[in-house]
Coordinates of C-alpha atoms and ligand atoms in Angstrom, one line a residue:
M1 CA 96.5 111.1 197.8
T2 CA 99.6 109.4 199.2
G3 CA 98.8 105.7 198.5
Q4 CA 98.2 105.9 194.8
Q5 CA 100.7 107.5 192.4
Q6 CA 99.4 110.7 191.0
H7 CA 100.5 112.9 188.1
I8 CA 101.1 116.3 189.6
V9 CA 101.9 119.3 187.4
V10 CA 103.9 122.1 189.1
I11 CA 104.0 125.3 187.2
G12 CA 106.8 127.7 188.1
A13 CA 110.3 126.7 189.4
G14 CA 111.0 129.6 191.8
Y15 CA 111.6 129.1 195.5
A16 CA 108.1 127.8 196.1
G17 CA 107.6 125.6 193.0
L18 CA 111.1 124.0 193.0
A19 CA 111.0 123.2 196.7
A20 CA 107.5 121.6 196.3
A21 CA 108.5 119.6 193.1
A22 CA 111.7 118.2 194.6
R23 CA 109.8 116.8 197.6
I24 CA 106.6 115.6 195.8
G25 CA 108.9 113.9 193.2
K26 CA 110.1 111.5 195.9
Q27 CA 106.7 109.8 195.8
H28 CA 104.7 111.0 192.8
R29 CA 105.3 111.6 189.1
V30 CA 105.8 115.3 188.7
T31 CA 106.0 117.5 185.6
L32 CA 107.6 120.8 186.4
V33 CA 107.0 123.6 183.9
A34 CA 109.2 126.7 183.7
P35 CA 110.9 128.5 180.8
E36 CA 114.4 128.6 182.3
S37 CA 117.0 125.8 182.4
R38 CA 118.8 127.4 185.4
F39 CA 117.3 128.3 188.7
L40 CA 116.0 131.8 188.6
H41 CA 117.3 132.8 192.1
R42 CA 115.6 136.2 192.1
V43 CA 117.1 137.3 195.5
R44 CA 120.4 137.6 193.7
E45 CA 119.1 139.9 190.9
H46 CA 120.6 143.0 192.5
E47 CA 124.0 141.3 192.3
A48 CA 123.5 140.5 188.6
A49 CA 122.5 144.2 188.1
A50 CA 125.9 145.2 189.5
G51 CA 127.6 142.8 187.0
R52 CA 128.5 140.1 189.5
P53 CA 128.7 136.5 188.1
A54 CA 125.3 134.6 188.2
Q55 CA 125.1 131.8 190.6
R56 CA 122.3 129.8 189.2
P57 CA 122.5 126.0 189.3
E58 CA 120.9 123.9 186.5
L59 CA 117.4 122.8 187.4
A60 CA 118.3 119.3 186.3
K61 CA 121.0 119.2 189.0
V62 CA 118.7 120.3 191.7
L63 CA 116.1 117.7 190.7
R64 CA 118.5 114.8 190.3
G65 CA 117.1 111.5 191.7
R66 CA 113.5 112.7 191.7
Q67 CA 110.6 111.6 189.5
V68 CA 110.4 115.1 188.1
T69 CA 110.4 115.9 184.4
H70 CA 111.2 119.5 183.5
R71 CA 109.3 120.9 180.5
Q72 CA 111.2 124.1 179.5
A73 CA 108.2 126.1 178.4
R74 CA 105.8 128.8 179.4
V75 CA 102.2 128.2 180.4
T76 CA 99.9 130.1 178.2
E77 CA 96.5 128.9 179.5
L78 CA 94.8 126.7 182.1
D79 CA 91.7 124.7 181.6
L80 CA 90.7 124.1 185.2
A81 CA 87.5 122.2 184.4
G82 CA 89.3 119.8 182.0
R83 CA 92.4 119.7 184.2
K84 CA 94.8 120.7 181.4
V85 CA 97.8 123.0 181.2
F86 CA 98.6 124.5 177.8
L87 CA 102.2 125.4 176.9
D88 CA 103.8 127.7 174.4
S89 CA 105.4 124.6 172.8
G90 CA 101.9 123.6 171.7
E91 CA 101.7 120.7 174.2
A92 CA 98.8 120.2 176.6
L93 CA 99.5 118.5 180.0
S94 CA 96.8 116.6 182.0
Y95 CA 97.0 116.5 185.7
D96 CA 95.4 115.0 188.8
T97 CA 96.7 117.8 191.0
L98 CA 98.0 121.2 189.9
V99 CA 100.5 123.2 191.9
Y100 CA 100.4 126.9 190.8
A101 CA 103.7 128.7 191.7
L102 CA 104.1 131.3 189.0
G103 CA 105.4 133.9 191.5
S104 CA 105.3 137.6 190.7
R105 CA 107.0 140.4 188.7
T106 CA 108.0 144.0 189.3
A107 CA 104.8 146.2 189.3
L108 CA 105.1 149.3 187.2
H109 CA 101.7 150.7 188.4
G110 CA 100.9 152.1 185.0
I111 CA 103.3 155.0 185.6
P112 CA 103.8 156.7 182.2
G113 CA 107.2 156.0 180.7
A114 CA 108.1 153.3 183.3
A115 CA 107.8 150.4 180.8
E116 CA 109.9 152.3 178.1
H117 CA 112.6 153.9 180.3
A118 CA 113.0 152.0 183.5
Y119 CA 114.9 148.8 184.2
P120 CA 113.0 146.4 186.6
A121 CA 115.1 143.7 188.4
E122 CA 114.1 141.2 185.8
R123 CA 116.3 143.1 183.3
A124 CA 119.3 143.1 185.6
A125 CA 121.7 141.8 183.0
E126 CA 120.8 144.5 180.5
L127 CA 121.2 147.2 183.2
A128 CA 124.7 145.8 184.1
E129 CA 125.7 145.9 180.4
R130 CA 124.4 149.5 180.0
M131 CA 126.5 150.6 183.0
R132 CA 129.5 148.6 181.9
T133 CA 129.5 150.0 178.4
A134 CA 128.5 153.6 179.2
A135 CA 130.9 156.2 177.6
Q136 CA 131.2 157.9 181.0
P137 CA 129.7 157.5 184.5
G138 CA 126.4 159.1 185.1
T139 CA 123.4 159.1 187.5
V140 CA 121.1 156.2 188.3
A141 CA 117.8 156.7 190.1
V142 CA 116.4 153.6 191.9
V143 CA 112.7 153.9 192.5
G144 CA 111.5 152.1 195.6
G145 CA 112.5 152.5 199.2
G146 CA 111.8 148.9 200.3
P147 CA 114.3 146.0 200.6
T148 CA 114.7 145.5 196.9
G149 CA 115.4 149.2 196.2
I150 CA 117.9 149.5 199.1
E151 CA 119.7 146.3 198.0
L152 CA 119.9 147.5 194.4
A153 CA 121.0 151.1 195.3
T154 CA 123.8 149.9 197.6
E155 CA 125.0 147.2 195.3
L156 CA 125.2 149.5 192.3
A157 CA 126.9 152.3 194.4
E158 CA 129.6 149.9 195.7
A159 CA 130.2 148.3 192.2
H160 CA 130.3 151.7 190.4
P161 CA 131.8 154.3 192.8
A162 CA 132.1 156.8 189.9
W163 CA 128.4 156.9 189.3
Q164 CA 125.9 159.0 191.4
I165 CA 123.2 156.7 192.8
R166 CA 119.9 158.1 194.0
I167 CA 117.1 156.3 195.7
V168 CA 113.6 157.6 195.5
A169 CA 110.5 156.6 197.6
A170 CA 106.9 157.8 197.9
G171 CA 107.3 157.4 201.7
Q172 CA 110.5 157.2 203.7
V173 CA 113.4 155.0 202.3
G174 CA 113.6 152.1 204.7
G175 CA 110.5 153.4 206.5
W176 CA 109.4 150.0 207.6
L177 CA 112.6 149.3 209.6
S178 CA 113.2 150.0 213.3
P179 CA 115.0 153.4 214.0
N180 CA 118.3 151.4 214.5
G181 CA 117.8 149.6 211.2
R182 CA 117.1 152.8 209.4
A183 CA 120.1 154.6 211.0
H184 CA 122.4 151.8 209.8
V185 CA 121.0 152.0 206.2
N186 CA 121.5 155.8 206.2
R187 CA 125.1 155.3 207.5
V188 CA 125.8 152.9 204.6
F189 CA 124.2 155.4 202.1
G190 CA 126.5 158.1 203.5
R191 CA 129.6 155.9 203.1
L192 CA 128.7 154.8 199.5
G193 CA 127.4 158.3 198.5
V194 CA 123.8 157.2 197.9
Q195 CA 121.4 160.2 197.9
A196 CA 117.9 159.4 199.3
H197 CA 114.8 161.3 198.1
D198 CA 112.1 160.6 200.7
R199 CA 108.4 161.4 200.2
S200 CA 108.7 161.9 196.4
A201 CA 106.0 160.0 194.6
V202 CA 107.0 159.3 191.0
T203 CA 104.5 160.5 188.4
A204 CA 106.4 159.7 185.2
V205 CA 109.7 158.3 183.9
T206 CA 111.3 160.1 181.0
A207 CA 114.5 159.8 179.0
A208 CA 115.9 162.5 181.3
G209 CA 115.0 160.9 184.6
L210 CA 111.9 161.1 187.0
R211 CA 109.0 163.5 187.4
T212 CA 107.8 163.4 191.0
D213 CA 105.1 165.3 193.0
Q214 CA 108.1 167.2 194.5
G215 CA 109.7 168.1 191.1
T216 CA 112.1 166.4 188.7
I217 CA 115.1 164.2 189.5
D218 CA 117.7 163.9 186.8
A219 CA 119.0 160.4 185.9
D220 CA 120.7 158.8 183.0
L221 CA 119.3 155.4 184.0
V222 CA 116.2 154.5 186.1
V223 CA 115.8 151.2 188.0
W224 CA 112.3 150.3 189.0
A225 CA 111.9 148.4 192.3
A226 CA 108.7 149.9 193.7
S227 CA 106.7 146.7 194.4
M228 CA 105.7 143.3 193.0
E229 CA 102.5 142.0 191.5
P230 CA 101.1 138.5 190.7
R231 CA 100.8 137.2 187.1
E232 CA 97.3 137.3 185.6
L233 CA 97.0 133.6 184.7
A234 CA 95.2 132.7 187.9
A235 CA 92.5 135.3 187.4
E236 CA 92.2 134.5 183.7
A237 CA 91.8 130.8 184.4
G238 CA 88.9 131.5 186.9
L239 CA 90.7 130.7 190.2
A240 CA 89.3 132.7 193.1
V241 CA 91.6 135.7 193.5
T242 CA 91.9 138.8 195.5
P243 CA 91.4 142.2 193.8
D244 CA 95.1 142.4 193.1
G245 CA 95.1 138.9 191.5
R246 CA 96.6 136.6 194.2
A247 CA 94.9 133.3 194.5
V248 CA 92.8 132.8 197.7
V249 CA 93.7 129.6 199.5
D250 CA 92.6 127.8 202.6
A251 CA 94.8 126.8 205.6
H252 CA 96.3 123.9 203.6
L253 CA 97.2 126.3 200.6
R254 CA 94.4 124.8 198.5
S255 CA 92.5 127.1 196.2
V256 CA 89.1 127.9 197.8
S257 CA 87.4 127.6 194.3
H258 CA 89.3 124.6 192.9
P259 CA 90.3 122.0 195.5
E260 CA 92.5 120.1 193.0
V261 CA 94.7 123.2 192.7
Y262 CA 97.3 124.3 195.3
V263 CA 98.8 127.8 195.1
I264 CA 102.1 128.7 196.8
G265 CA 104.6 131.5 196.9
D266 CA 104.0 135.1 195.7
A267 CA 101.0 133.9 193.7
A268 CA 98.9 133.1 196.8
Q269 CA 97.3 135.3 199.4
V270 CA 98.1 133.3 202.6
V271 CA 96.8 134.3 206.0
V272 CA 98.3 132.6 209.1
E273 CA 96.6 132.8 212.4
G274 CA 98.4 135.1 214.8
V275 CA 100.7 136.4 212.0
G276 CA 98.3 137.9 209.4
E277 CA 98.7 138.0 205.6
L278 CA 102.1 136.9 204.5
R279 CA 104.1 139.3 202.3
M280 CA 105.5 138.3 198.9
S281 CA 109.1 137.0 199.7
C282 CA 111.5 134.2 199.3
A283 CA 111.3 133.8 203.1
T284 CA 107.6 132.8 202.8
A285 CA 107.6 131.2 199.4
Q286 CA 110.1 128.4 200.1
P287 CA 108.5 127.3 203.4
M288 CA 105.2 127.0 201.5
G289 CA 106.9 124.8 198.9
V290 CA 108.5 122.6 201.6
Y291 CA 105.1 122.4 203.4
L292 CA 103.2 121.4 200.3
G293 CA 105.8 118.7 199.5
K294 CA 105.2 117.2 202.9
L295 CA 101.4 117.5 202.6
L296 CA 101.2 115.8 199.3
T297 CA 103.5 113.0 200.3
G298 CA 101.8 112.2 203.6
G299 CA 104.4 113.9 205.9
T300 CA 101.8 116.2 207.5
D301 CA 98.1 116.9 207.6
K302 CA 98.4 120.1 209.7
P303 CA 97.6 123.6 208.3
F304 CA 100.5 125.6 207.0
D305 CA 102.2 127.6 209.8
F306 CA 104.7 130.3 209.6
G307 CA 106.3 133.0 211.8
Y308 CA 108.8 135.7 210.9
V309 CA 112.1 136.0 212.7
I310 CA 114.3 138.4 210.8
H311 CA 114.6 140.7 207.7
C312 CA 117.9 140.3 206.1
L313 CA 119.4 142.9 203.6
S314 CA 122.7 143.0 201.8
L315 CA 124.1 146.5 201.6
G316 CA 126.8 145.8 199.0
R317 CA 129.3 143.0 199.4
K318 CA 130.9 144.2 202.6
D319 CA 127.9 145.3 204.8
G320 CA 124.4 144.2 205.7
L321 CA 121.5 144.5 208.0
V322 CA 119.7 141.8 210.0
Q323 CA 116.6 143.3 211.5
L324 CA 115.0 141.2 214.2
V325 CA 111.2 141.0 214.0
H326 CA 108.3 139.6 216.0
K327 CA 106.4 136.6 214.7
D328 CA 103.9 138.9 213.0
D329 CA 106.7 140.8 211.2
S330 CA 106.6 143.9 213.4
M331 CA 110.0 145.4 214.2
K332 CA 112.1 144.7 217.3
P333 CA 114.6 147.4 218.2
K334 CA 117.6 145.0 217.8
V335 CA 119.6 144.8 214.6
L336 CA 122.9 143.2 213.5
T337 CA 125.0 145.1 211.1
G338 CA 128.3 145.1 209.2
T339 CA 130.3 141.9 208.4
T340 CA 128.2 139.8 210.8
A341 CA 125.0 140.7 209.0
R342 CA 126.6 140.3 205.6
L343 CA 127.8 136.8 206.6
I344 CA 124.3 135.8 207.9
K345 CA 122.7 137.1 204.6
G346 CA 125.3 135.1 202.6
L347 CA 124.6 131.9 204.6
I348 CA 120.8 132.3 204.1
V349 CA 121.1 133.0 200.3
N350 CA 123.4 130.0 199.8
G351 CA 121.3 127.9 202.2
V352 CA 118.3 128.5 200.0
L353 CA 119.7 126.1 197.4
W354 CA 120.2 123.3 200.1
G355 CA 116.6 123.9 201.3
L356 CA 115.2 123.4 197.8
R357 CA 116.4 119.8 197.7
Ligands
LIG1 C1 116.4 141.9 193.6 C2 115.4 141.2 194.5 C3 115.9 140.8 195.8 C4 115.1 140.1 196.7 N1 115.5 139.8 197.9 C5 114.7 139.1 198.7 C6 115.2 138.8 200.0 O1 116.3 139.1 200.4 N2 114.4 138.0 200.8 C7 113.2 137.6 200.5 O2 112.5 136.9 201.2 N3 112.7 137.9 199.2 C8 113.4 138.7 198.4 N4 112.9 139.0 197.1 C9 111.6 138.6 196.7 C10 111.6 137.1 196.2 O3 112.5 137.0 195.2 C11 110.2 136.7 195.7 O4 109.2 137.0 196.6 C12 110.3 135.2 195.4 O5 111.1 135.0 194.3 C13 108.9 134.5 195.2 O6 109.1 133.2 195.0 P1 108.1 132.3 194.1 O7 108.6 130.9 194.1 O8 106.7 132.5 194.5 O9 108.2 132.9 192.6 P2 109.4 133.3 191.6 O10 110.7 133.2 192.3 O11 108.9 134.6 191.0 O12 109.4 132.2 190.5 C14 108.3 132.1 189.6 C15 108.5 130.9 188.7 O13 107.4 130.9 187.7 C16 108.0 130.9 186.4 N5 107.0 131.4 185.5 C17 106.5 132.7 185.4 N6 105.6 132.8 184.4 C18 105.5 131.5 183.9 C19 104.7 131.0 182.9 N7 103.8 131.7 182.2 N8 104.9 129.7 182.6 C20 105.8 128.9 183.3 N9 106.5 129.4 184.3 C21 106.4 130.7 184.5 C22 109.3 131.6 186.5 O14 110.1 131.4 185.4 C23 109.8 131.0 187.8 O15 110.3 129.8 187.6 C24 113.7 139.7 196.2 C25 113.3 140.1 194.9 C26 114.1 140.8 194.1 C27 113.6 141.1 192.7

């Protein structure tokens, strides 16, 4: 693999795909396919939702000096037997090795009305515009009590103090955190006026707000951040996938059904010994891209290894939470909060861009 120059096609330029392409492109000819010209940087989408300026560098800048050609297009189909990638531009690309890094999107879980009435993080700019141009402040209900929901709710509450922000979860908002972590999130909710609705499973989204198994929750706008799901292309192409559509890979992130295909980031189901199944996150996607870059350029032949250290949440621009965790992602009691946590989160988010190169 490393001696002879290969043509490697990387599909998807998120944390996983871009980190891999930048490294593989030091040695092999790489074609990177993604529809955007600027780095997606999804972990900043809650900032965009609050109307903060986008900080998305051009992909061409990140890839400068590498043998990487960016095709600004969408993959429509894969022919794994013929080793071809079909694009919406009508072009077909042939490859020796394929790196599949198409990531994930917000899962609407087939909840009636969610697609029509709710804004997922992917529509952050539209949401920001709706709030900016509203005739008067109203109520926003954020659905999802995980990290994305909490980051969205606090960011919106801080940027729009005249609006009433509600956060709604089927379980407990912040329920996965340690008691200290949860207590800090609740303190920040109190300071910003965010109203939490625990144990309220949403059954429908309407123009007037939410229907839940506990009754209705009025809202002028609904933001959907309940969970993420992989894209269907892997399953459609015939890669071995889990029931929820993530590609099954071996210890070197190689598809168990198609050895010439590697799958990284949210698109892959990755199990690490002593850690378990990794969750969809930037924190796991980027290390997978870095690892694959090393593997395909001869820098390592070891299996992919990973251990969790922290969860890092921004709680608006002035506060944050760094939750310490064990290697297997279980909570430690210790947390860092306030400005210290906010600065750590800022360093990590900015550091991502350095790590990509
Ligand atoms: C608001 C928000 C905040 C978050 N905060 C954090 C956080 O603090 N920490 C953390 O660890 N995680 C966080 N996450 C999760 C994290 O963003 C994802 O897990 C991560 O982006 C996955 O990276 P990826 O490279 O696998 O895929 P993605 O970042 O989803 O990138 C996928 C790439 O594939 C491209 N693509 C998709 N379809 C096609 C197609 N058909 N053809 C060609 N290209 C295509 C996309 O355009 C993109 O380039 C957050 C998510 C959100 C929404």
